[in-house]
Amino acid sequence: MLVGAGDADLGAARMQMALSLGWHIVLACLGVGMPAITLLAEWRGHRGGDVHYRLLARRWARAMGVLFAVGAVSGTILSFEMGLLWPGLMGVYGQVIGLPFALEGIAFFIEAIFLGIYLYAWDRLSPVAHMLTGIPIVLAGVASAFFVVTANAWMQQPTGFQVSGGRVVAVDPWAAMFNPATPPQTVHMILAAFMVAGFGIASVYAVAMLRGRRDRYHRLGLLLPLTVAAVITPVQIGVGDWAAHFVADNQPVKLAAMEGVFHTQRGVPLHLGGIAVDGEMRYALEIPYGLSLLAHWNPHAEVMGLDRVPFADQPPVNVVHWAFQIMVGLGFALLALSAWLAVAWIRRRDLPRSPWFLRGAAASGVAAVLALEAGWTVTEVGRQPWIVYGVLRTSAAVNPAPGLVWGFVLVTLVYAVLTVATVYVLRRLARDRPVPVAPQDPDVDDERVV
Amino acid sequence: MIMPLAEIMIAVMWAGLTAYVLFAGADFGGGVWDLLAGGSRTGQHRRALIEHSIGPVWEANHVWLIFVIVLMWTGIPGVFAAVASTLYIPLTLAALGIIARGAAFAFRKVSTELWQRRLFGAAFAFSSVATPFFLGTVAGALASGRVPAGIAKGDIVSSWVNPTSAMSGALAVGTAAYLAAAYLTRDAQRAGEDGLAEEFRHRALVCGAVVGLMSAAGLLVLRADAPRLFDALTAGRALPLLVLSIAAGLVSLVLLWRRAYRAVRLTAALAVTGLLWGWGVGQYPHLLPGVTLDEAAATDSVLAATLGSLAVGAVLLLPSLWWLYATFQRGHTEARESRPSR
Ligand code: HDD
Ligand code: HEM
Ligand code: HEM
């Protein structure tokens, strides 16, 4: 249960936040990862003179124009919602996390300016100058992901302020931004963005190849983004391990929920699968000493269980546990796909021949997005019932005004329509027909990409 | 205290708001005229001009809103919480309008079939009217002191359903439409579309007159509904700004009449700026009833870090913006010259 025991408005507010964030994050990942991959293609096309790379770069740039617009408006909703839904958080702590958001604003401006130049000035700048205009987009995208995730990391490990009489005093905004959770979370998130973009683009071309379009254009469209994602995947798993150790040391209640540990003890087994019923993990595959070993590098280490905190302070175990299993499971599945590609490439300088490889690649984009959403579910639901860990409860932060449920209904409807429209428009864009090179610019529709 | 950080912060925020109203406001107004452009065939030219002139800029213009919101929760967090919680209904509606508008606009541009363009166009145009209206009601709620301090302490309906809010909502739509019409005359002229320039000149004149009358009526509403602000505007320190606004508004009408489209851009913007800063100055130092800026402001460490970062950011941003415009001013003529050869 996501909603927990609170009243209907609190539940609605949480669902609304989860929906809008979960939606925005997918576009944000593409906004962070796609410019780099597009630039890579453009550079290869320039260096090697292979026209297919250049065509791919143009096509991806066109999609980026639409994605950026939708990402921008969905992000705007979020900044409204921070206040509409969580005034108890923002009214007191808004100033503590304001700095990274202000820095993010600068990054957005840079991104918007250079995206404008990159998309519109393709034929007006020399190839090298054009590629150089892409670099600020990449940097600003990564920077904005970094800044916003520091704000989330602060909610996990709040530092840099003192509270006195209901007001924060002695705020050190830099200490709040560089809180202990910032390094593992930001690195893990930025790598996730590149995985989502890499596997996501690759899966479009894998589907096309499964339908028989195996020309060089489609092969390269698969190979380049897939290679990027495949190189990052093993690193990401290492960083995930870092994140898990961090949680084990600093948010033991979250770890207990992730692993379904109800009783504090030594030599705790690792639970694979299973359902939590009445304070017990049932039907799980147990690996003896597994968790003690993984979390603390010692088979006899003590792991804190949920019995150490009152029931009112426990996050919902099944959601967190399953979300964690899904993320890790998908992470290893993507690692297997990456390894397959690596082996075939080292042996024969070619893609694996099996159609199962293409099927796997076709599914990899969805898998990466699911891993991303699952990871955020672990982080955010595992933090419950706190909105600022150990400092402020979610129920104390929510807007007490009546009728939030209706807002949630309305927002859900709008997002449903928006999803359908976005997918529809992107699918149209992917077809082979002349479309504007710069999507905002209707008068360049005679510059076709074929 | 060495530097009045809170005052600097609120001035920077108000400057951001002004930029948002002038730039994004005109983009919204473009949507209003898109709505009124006529049938698919007859309105085609007008819509193309509107699309062309707001296409490259609306995203950058839109960032000003985010800038204002973020500065608000960083600089005056308690006020942000009070406003957002009491006024969550109009703010939710405005937020949905923003999303519908931006997405529909981007989608319409890449659509080719008529039914799609109509559908996305309708969503874009409709939300271009609704969004400034709801944002205007929020301004009215603040100006008439209907948002008390504290979380959700105001009435969630009457705080924004009242004479001042209705007036400022309508004024927001009217101002957006007026700014857009005034700017579009020049765009049309530069594109060599003299017929369209005449049309928009006509619209701007009518719209400007209507907005002027609305503002006059608005003052009467303020007198009855928000006497403090009314006094500051008509007899207090905000009076010069009100005079500036009225004068610039009248000059704009004359300039439009005489087809001085370039100069109109400046005076129309001045008229709107005068109104906004008149409101700000008239209300200062009170942000909410009984809450002054100094009571509401964040701690100095936060203000210093944020303002310092923004200053450094501006050093990066200004040359980038300059390069953006320079690239396209140059590129524009080249693209035009090469066009007939295709
Ligand atoms: C492509 C996406 C992806 C993949 C393959 C993985 N993760 Fe992940 N994970 C994320 C995407 C993600 C994320 C969505 O980006 C999260 C949410 C918050 C964050 O900082 O990263 C996250 C959070 C997250 C957390 C919670 C951090 C916190 O609450 O502070 C842990 C413990 C892990 N991950 C561990 C792992 C492990 C051990 C993986 C090994 C397979 C793994 N992740 C693969
Ligand atoms: C980095 C910026 C982020 C910030 C500042 C942030 C902030 C918040 C806030 C304020 C809430 C509501 C209070 C609560 O329920 O604890 C929340 C809930 C939630 N967020 Fe995040 N979030 C961020 C990223 C994300 C992302 C990218 C996702 C993607 C899926 C996500 C998933 C969720 C979920 C599922 C909840 C609901 C938790 C529950 O109700 O149990 N968050 N987040
Ligand atoms: C509470 C959480 C969040 C808020 C309030 C927020 C806010 C925003 C806003 C206002 C925009 C629009 C900027 C524009 O007009 O260009 C935006 C876009 C963006 N956001 Fe978020 N965001 C949140 C979470 C995230 C997260 C978790 C990421 C992590 C990667 C992220 C990355 C981005 C990026 C890259 C863009 C640029 C749009 C694009 O390229 O598609 N945001 N966000």
PDB file of N, CA and C in Angstrom, chain B residues 73-144:
ATOM      1  N   TRP B  73      10.374  30.616  -2.731  1.00  0.00           N
ATOM      2  CA  TRP B  73      10.475  29.674  -1.616  1.00  0.00           C
ATOM      3  C   TRP B  73      11.832  29.744  -0.940  1.00  0.00           C
ATOM      4  N   THR B  74      12.824  30.230  -1.659  1.00  0.00           N
ATOM      5  CA  THR B  74      14.126  30.394  -1.026  1.00  0.00           C
ATOM      6  C   THR B  74      14.162  31.663  -0.175  1.00  0.00           C
ATOM      7  N   GLY B  75      13.634  32.747  -0.709  1.00  0.00           N
ATOM      8  CA  GLY B  75      13.811  34.049  -0.072  1.00  0.00           C
ATOM      9  C   GLY B  75      12.750  34.381   0.955  1.00  0.00           C
ATOM     10  N   ILE B  76      11.497  33.995   0.672  1.00  0.00           N
ATOM     11  CA  ILE B  76      10.412  34.310   1.603  1.00  0.00           C
ATOM     12  C   ILE B  76       9.564  33.041   1.781  1.00  0.00           C
ATOM     13  N   PRO B  77      10.171  32.002   2.404  1.00  0.00           N
ATOM     14  CA  PRO B  77       9.523  30.686   2.422  1.00  0.00           C
ATOM     15  C   PRO B  77       8.131  30.698   3.042  1.00  0.00           C
ATOM     16  N   GLY B  78       7.953  31.426   4.153  1.00  0.00           N
ATOM     17  CA  GLY B  78       6.658  31.409   4.819  1.00  0.00           C
ATOM     18  C   GLY B  78       5.570  31.990   3.931  1.00  0.00           C
ATOM     19  N   VAL B  79       5.914  33.039   3.204  1.00  0.00           N
ATOM     20  CA  VAL B  79       4.938  33.653   2.297  1.00  0.00           C
ATOM     21  C   VAL B  79       4.591  32.680   1.173  1.00  0.00           C
ATOM     22  N   PHE B  80       5.615  32.016   0.647  1.00  0.00           N
ATOM     23  CA  PHE B  80       5.364  31.025  -0.401  1.00  0.00           C
ATOM     24  C   PHE B  80       4.379  29.977   0.089  1.00  0.00           C
ATOM     25  N   ALA B  81       4.610  29.467   1.301  1.00  0.00           N
ATOM     26  CA  ALA B  81       3.738  28.417   1.828  1.00  0.00           C
ATOM     27  C   ALA B  81       2.322  28.944   2.023  1.00  0.00           C
ATOM     28  N   ALA B  82       2.195  30.175   2.541  1.00  0.00           N
ATOM     29  CA  ALA B  82       0.859  30.730   2.771  1.00  0.00           C
ATOM     30  C   ALA B  82       0.112  30.892   1.447  1.00  0.00           C
ATOM     31  N   VAL B  83       0.796  31.454   0.450  1.00  0.00           N
ATOM     32  CA  VAL B  83       0.158  31.692  -0.844  1.00  0.00           C
ATOM     33  C   VAL B  83      -0.237  30.376  -1.491  1.00  0.00           C
ATOM     34  N   ALA B  84       0.724  29.438  -1.542  1.00  0.00           N
ATOM     35  CA  ALA B  84       0.455  28.190  -2.256  1.00  0.00           C
ATOM     36  C   ALA B  84      -0.657  27.405  -1.570  1.00  0.00           C
ATOM     37  N   SER B  85      -0.702  27.405  -0.230  1.00  0.00           N
ATOM     38  CA  SER B  85      -1.694  26.561   0.430  1.00  0.00           C
ATOM     39  C   SER B  85      -3.083  27.174   0.356  1.00  0.00           C
ATOM     40  N   THR B  86      -3.189  28.491   0.535  1.00  0.00           N
ATOM     41  CA  THR B  86      -4.521  29.095   0.472  1.00  0.00           C
ATOM     42  C   THR B  86      -5.046  29.147  -0.960  1.00  0.00           C
ATOM     43  N   LEU B  87      -4.152  29.437  -1.895  1.00  0.00           N
ATOM     44  CA  LEU B  87      -4.608  29.640  -3.276  1.00  0.00           C
ATOM     45  C   LEU B  87      -4.376  28.404  -4.131  1.00  0.00           C
ATOM     46  N   TYR B  88      -4.480  27.215  -3.521  1.00  0.00           N
ATOM     47  CA  TYR B  88      -4.069  26.073  -4.319  1.00  0.00           C
ATOM     48  C   TYR B  88      -4.999  25.800  -5.504  1.00  0.00           C
ATOM     49  N   ILE B  89      -6.259  26.252  -5.402  1.00  0.00           N
ATOM     50  CA  ILE B  89      -7.166  25.971  -6.535  1.00  0.00           C
ATOM     51  C   ILE B  89      -6.751  26.760  -7.790  1.00  0.00           C
ATOM     52  N   PRO B  90      -6.665  28.108  -7.730  1.00  0.00           N
ATOM     53  CA  PRO B  90      -6.242  28.796  -8.960  1.00  0.00           C
ATOM     54  C   PRO B  90      -4.828  28.411  -9.390  1.00  0.00           C
ATOM     55  N   LEU B  91      -3.955  28.096  -8.435  1.00  0.00           N
ATOM     56  CA  LEU B  91      -2.589  27.735  -8.830  1.00  0.00           C
ATOM     57  C   LEU B  91      -2.552  26.377  -9.525  1.00  0.00           C
ATOM     58  N   THR B  92      -3.377  25.431  -9.036  1.00  0.00           N
ATOM     59  CA  THR B  92      -3.433  24.143  -9.739  1.00  0.00           C
ATOM     60  C   THR B  92      -3.960  24.347 -11.152  1.00  0.00           C
ATOM     61  N   LEU B  93      -4.997  25.170 -11.274  1.00  0.00           N
ATOM     62  CA  LEU B  93      -5.564  25.388 -12.609  1.00  0.00           C
ATOM     63  C   LEU B  93      -4.550  26.076 -13.518  1.00  0.00           C
ATOM     64  N   ALA B  94      -3.811  27.031 -12.964  1.00  0.00           N
ATOM     65  CA  ALA B  94      -2.785  27.689 -13.775  1.00  0.00           C
ATOM     66  C   ALA B  94      -1.701  26.692 -14.178  1.00  0.00           C
ATOM     67  N   ALA B  95      -1.306  25.833 -13.253  1.00  0.00           N
ATOM     68  CA  ALA B  95      -0.265  24.849 -13.567  1.00  0.00           C
ATOM     69  C   ALA B  95      -0.724  23.918 -14.683  1.00  0.00           C
ATOM     70  N   LEU B  96      -1.982  23.481 -14.594  1.00  0.00           N
ATOM     71  CA  LEU B  96      -2.484  22.602 -15.656  1.00  0.00           C
ATOM     72  C   LEU B  96      -2.542  23.354 -16.978  1.00  0.00           C
ATOM     73  N   GLY B  97      -2.899  24.630 -16.903  1.00  0.00           N
ATOM     74  CA  GLY B  97      -2.917  25.430 -18.124  1.00  0.00           C
ATOM     75  C   GLY B  97      -1.530  25.523 -18.734  1.00  0.00           C
ATOM     76  N   ILE B  98      -0.524  25.680 -17.900  1.00  0.00           N
ATOM     77  CA  ILE B  98       0.844  25.787 -18.412  1.00  0.00           C
ATOM     78  C   ILE B  98       1.250  24.508 -19.118  1.00  0.00           C
ATOM     79  N   ILE B  99       0.916  23.383 -18.511  1.00  0.00           N
ATOM     80  CA  ILE B  99       1.339  22.119 -19.114  1.00  0.00           C
ATOM     81  C   ILE B  99       0.579  21.891 -20.427  1.00  0.00           C
ATOM     82  N   ALA B 100      -0.713  22.174 -20.422  1.00  0.00           N
ATOM     83  CA  ALA B 100      -1.501  21.946 -21.634  1.00  0.00           C
ATOM     84  C   ALA B 100      -0.978  22.838 -22.754  1.00  0.00           C
ATOM     85  N   ARG B 101      -0.639  24.057 -22.397  1.00  0.00           N
ATOM     86  CA  ARG B 101      -0.253  25.018 -23.394  1.00  0.00           C
ATOM     87  C   ARG B 101       1.105  24.672 -24.020  1.00  0.00           C
ATOM     88  N   GLY B 102       2.114  24.446 -23.149  1.00  0.00           N
ATOM     89  CA  GLY B 102       3.452  24.164 -23.668  1.00  0.00           C
ATOM     90  C   GLY B 102       3.456  22.898 -24.508  1.00  0.00           C
ATOM     91  N   ALA B 103       2.811  21.864 -23.994  1.00  0.00           N
ATOM     92  CA  ALA B 103       2.837  20.598 -24.712  1.00  0.00           C
ATOM     93  C   ALA B 103       2.084  20.729 -26.030  1.00  0.00           C
ATOM     94  N   ALA B 104       0.908  21.336 -25.979  1.00  0.00           N
ATOM     95  CA  ALA B 104       0.106  21.427 -27.202  1.00  0.00           C
ATOM     96  C   ALA B 104       0.824  22.258 -28.258  1.00  0.00           C
ATOM     97  N   PHE B 105       1.491  23.289 -27.821  1.00  0.00           N
ATOM     98  CA  PHE B 105       2.214  24.132 -28.768  1.00  0.00           C
ATOM     99  C   PHE B 105       3.328  23.341 -29.461  1.00  0.00           C
ATOM    100  N   ALA B 106       4.106  22.602 -28.651  1.00  0.00           N
ATOM    101  CA  ALA B 106       5.194  21.810 -29.230  1.00  0.00           C
ATOM    102  C   ALA B 106       4.632  20.728 -30.153  1.00  0.00           C
ATOM    103  N   PHE B 107       3.521  20.128 -29.744  1.00  0.00           N
ATOM    104  CA  PHE B 107       2.948  19.057 -30.559  1.00  0.00           C
ATOM    105  C   PHE B 107       2.406  19.607 -31.874  1.00  0.00           C
ATOM    106  N   ARG B 108       1.750  20.771 -31.801  1.00  0.00           N
ATOM    107  CA  ARG B 108       1.153  21.305 -33.013  1.00  0.00           C
ATOM    108  C   ARG B 108       2.226  21.572 -34.064  1.00  0.00           C
ATOM    109  N   LYS B 109       3.377  22.049 -33.578  1.00  0.00           N
ATOM    110  CA  LYS B 109       4.422  22.389 -34.537  1.00  0.00           C
ATOM    111  C   LYS B 109       4.911  21.198 -35.322  1.00  0.00           C
ATOM    112  N   VAL B 110       4.914  20.021 -34.710  1.00  0.00           N
ATOM    113  CA  VAL B 110       5.418  18.877 -35.453  1.00  0.00           C
ATOM    114  C   VAL B 110       4.286  18.075 -36.096  1.00  0.00           C
ATOM    115  N   SER B 111       3.054  18.539 -35.954  1.00  0.00           N
ATOM    116  CA  SER B 111       1.940  17.814 -36.580  1.00  0.00           C
ATOM    117  C   SER B 111       1.680  18.389 -37.958  1.00  0.00           C
ATOM    118  N   THR B 112       1.224  17.541 -38.850  1.00  0.00           N
ATOM    119  CA  THR B 112       0.949  18.021 -40.196  1.00  0.00           C
ATOM    120  C   THR B 112      -0.522  17.895 -40.559  1.00  0.00           C
ATOM    121  N   GLU B 113      -1.221  16.949 -39.946  1.00  0.00           N
ATOM    122  CA  GLU B 113      -2.608  16.762 -40.368  1.00  0.00           C
ATOM    123  C   GLU B 113      -3.510  17.799 -39.718  1.00  0.00           C
ATOM    124  N   LEU B 114      -4.540  18.175 -40.486  1.00  0.00           N
ATOM    125  CA  LEU B 114      -5.378  19.288 -40.052  1.00  0.00           C
ATOM    126  C   LEU B 114      -6.050  19.020 -38.713  1.00  0.00           C
ATOM    127  N   TRP B 115      -6.618  17.809 -38.552  1.00  0.00           N
ATOM    128  CA  TRP B 115      -7.361  17.563 -37.308  1.00  0.00           C
ATOM    129  C   TRP B 115      -6.438  17.643 -36.104  1.00  0.00           C
ATOM    130  N   GLN B 116      -5.189  17.191 -36.286  1.00  0.00           N
ATOM    131  CA  GLN B 116      -4.265  17.269 -35.151  1.00  0.00           C
ATOM    132  C   GLN B 116      -3.935  18.708 -34.838  1.00  0.00           C
ATOM    133  N   ARG B 117      -3.654  19.465 -35.901  1.00  0.00           N
ATOM    134  CA  ARG B 117      -3.288  20.854 -35.667  1.00  0.00           C
ATOM    135  C   ARG B 117      -4.437  21.601 -35.011  1.00  0.00           C
ATOM    136  N   ARG B 118      -5.661  21.263 -35.416  1.00  0.00           N
ATOM    137  CA  ARG B 118      -6.824  21.905 -34.803  1.00  0.00           C
ATOM    138  C   ARG B 118      -6.940  21.554 -33.337  1.00  0.00           C
ATOM    139  N   LEU B 119      -6.777  20.269 -33.053  1.00  0.00           N
ATOM    140  CA  LEU B 119      -6.945  19.806 -31.673  1.00  0.00           C
ATOM    141  C   LEU B 119      -5.893  20.431 -30.766  1.00  0.00           C
ATOM    142  N   PHE B 120      -4.618  20.305 -31.173  1.00  0.00           N
ATOM    143  CA  PHE B 120      -3.545  20.861 -30.348  1.00  0.00           C
ATOM    144  C   PHE B 120      -3.665  22.373 -30.297  1.00  0.00           C
ATOM    145  N   GLY B 121      -4.048  22.960 -31.419  1.00  0.00           N
ATOM    146  CA  GLY B 121      -4.188  24.413 -31.455  1.00  0.00           C
ATOM    147  C   GLY B 121      -5.259  24.882 -30.488  1.00  0.00           C
ATOM    148  N   ALA B 122      -6.371  24.150 -30.429  1.00  0.00           N
ATOM    149  CA  ALA B 122      -7.443  24.552 -29.520  1.00  0.00           C
ATOM    150  C   ALA B 122      -6.969  24.472 -28.075  1.00  0.00           C
ATOM    151  N   ALA B 123      -6.247  23.394 -27.751  1.00  0.00           N
ATOM    152  CA  ALA B 123      -5.748  23.246 -26.381  1.00  0.00           C
ATOM    153  C   ALA B 123      -4.788  24.390 -26.059  1.00  0.00           C
ATOM    154  N   PHE B 124      -3.914  24.695 -27.012  1.00  0.00           N
ATOM    155  CA  PHE B 124      -2.937  25.768 -26.810  1.00  0.00           C
ATOM    156  C   PHE B 124      -3.648  27.098 -26.594  1.00  0.00           C
ATOM    157  N   ALA B 125      -4.606  27.418 -27.459  1.00  0.00           N
ATOM    158  CA  ALA B 125      -5.238  28.728 -27.401  1.00  0.00           C
ATOM    159  C   ALA B 125      -6.098  28.855 -26.151  1.00  0.00           C
ATOM    160  N   PHE B 126      -6.832  27.795 -25.844  1.00  0.00           N
ATOM    161  CA  PHE B 126      -7.704  27.881 -24.686  1.00  0.00           C
ATOM    162  C   PHE B 126      -6.894  28.080 -23.409  1.00  0.00           C
ATOM    163  N   SER B 127      -5.821  27.297 -23.272  1.00  0.00           N
ATOM    164  CA  SER B 127      -5.052  27.433 -22.029  1.00  0.00           C
ATOM    165  C   SER B 127      -4.275  28.741 -21.995  1.00  0.00           C
ATOM    166  N   SER B 128      -4.054  29.356 -23.162  1.00  0.00           N
ATOM    167  CA  SER B 128      -3.405  30.665 -23.168  1.00  0.00           C
ATOM    168  C   SER B 128      -4.298  31.739 -22.566  1.00  0.00           C
ATOM    169  N   VAL B 129      -5.600  31.525 -22.605  1.00  0.00           N
ATOM    170  CA  VAL B 129      -6.515  32.473 -21.971  1.00  0.00           C
ATOM    171  C   VAL B 129      -6.674  32.135 -20.492  1.00  0.00           C
ATOM    172  N   ALA B 130      -6.833  30.838 -20.214  1.00  0.00           N
ATOM    173  CA  ALA B 130      -7.127  30.437 -18.834  1.00  0.00           C
ATOM    174  C   ALA B 130      -5.949  30.709 -17.901  1.00  0.00           C
ATOM    175  N   THR B 131      -4.721  30.417 -18.355  1.00  0.00           N
ATOM    176  CA  THR B 131      -3.575  30.510 -17.447  1.00  0.00           C
ATOM    177  C   THR B 131      -3.338  31.927 -16.929  1.00  0.00           C
ATOM    178  N   PRO B 132      -3.237  32.940 -17.798  1.00  0.00           N
ATOM    179  CA  PRO B 132      -3.038  34.282 -17.236  1.00  0.00           C
ATOM    180  C   PRO B 132      -4.207  34.716 -16.366  1.00  0.00           C
ATOM    181  N   PHE B 133      -5.399  34.256 -16.702  1.00  0.00           N
ATOM    182  CA  PHE B 133      -6.532  34.632 -15.869  1.00  0.00           C
ATOM    183  C   PHE B 133      -6.328  34.134 -14.441  1.00  0.00           C
ATOM    184  N   PHE B 134      -6.005  32.855 -14.300  1.00  0.00           N
ATOM    185  CA  PHE B 134      -5.851  32.315 -12.947  1.00  0.00           C
ATOM    186  C   PHE B 134      -4.658  32.938 -12.230  1.00  0.00           C
ATOM    187  N   LEU B 135      -3.560  33.150 -12.950  1.00  0.00           N
ATOM    188  CA  LEU B 135      -2.422  33.815 -12.307  1.00  0.00           C
ATOM    189  C   LEU B 135      -2.819  35.219 -11.865  1.00  0.00           C
ATOM    190  N   GLY B 136      -3.654  35.882 -12.679  1.00  0.00           N
ATOM    191  CA  GLY B 136      -4.125  37.209 -12.309  1.00  0.00           C
ATOM    192  C   GLY B 136      -4.973  37.182 -11.047  1.00  0.00           C
ATOM    193  N   THR B 137      -5.801  36.155 -10.897  1.00  0.00           N
ATOM    194  CA  THR B 137      -6.619  36.100  -9.681  1.00  0.00           C
ATOM    195  C   THR B 137      -5.727  35.955  -8.448  1.00  0.00           C
ATOM    196  N   VAL B 138      -4.606  35.264  -8.619  1.00  0.00           N
ATOM    197  CA  VAL B 138      -3.665  35.118  -7.506  1.00  0.00           C
ATOM    198  C   VAL B 138      -3.101  36.487  -7.132  1.00  0.00           C
ATOM    199  N   ALA B 139      -2.725  37.265  -8.150  1.00  0.00           N
ATOM    200  CA  ALA B 139      -2.212  38.607  -7.871  1.00  0.00           C
ATOM    201  C   ALA B 139      -3.267  39.424  -7.138  1.00  0.00           C
ATOM    202  N   GLY B 140      -4.520  39.308  -7.564  1.00  0.00           N
ATOM    203  CA  GLY B 140      -5.592  40.052  -6.927  1.00  0.00           C
ATOM    204  C   GLY B 140      -5.770  39.645  -5.472  1.00  0.00           C
ATOM    205  N   ALA B 141      -5.636  38.353  -5.215  1.00  0.00           N
ATOM    206  CA  ALA B 141      -5.780  37.882  -3.839  1.00  0.00           C
ATOM    207  C   ALA B 141      -4.714  38.513  -2.954  1.00  0.00           C
ATOM    208  N   LEU B 142      -3.486  38.614  -3.481  1.00  0.00           N
ATOM    209  CA  LEU B 142      -2.402  39.203  -2.696  1.00  0.00           C
ATOM    210  C   LEU B 142      -2.603  40.703  -2.532  1.00  0.00           C
ATOM    211  N   ALA B 143      -3.000  41.359  -3.637  1.00  0.00           N
ATOM    212  CA  ALA B 143      -3.125  42.810  -3.592  1.00  0.00           C
ATOM    213  C   ALA B 143      -4.224  43.232  -2.633  1.00  0.00           C
ATOM    214  N   SER B 144      -5.272  42.423  -2.516  1.00  0.00           N
ATOM    215  CA  SER B 144      -6.365  42.826  -1.637  1.00  0.00           C
ATOM    216  C   SER B 144      -6.220  42.225  -0.241  1.00  0.00           C
TER     217      SER B 144
END
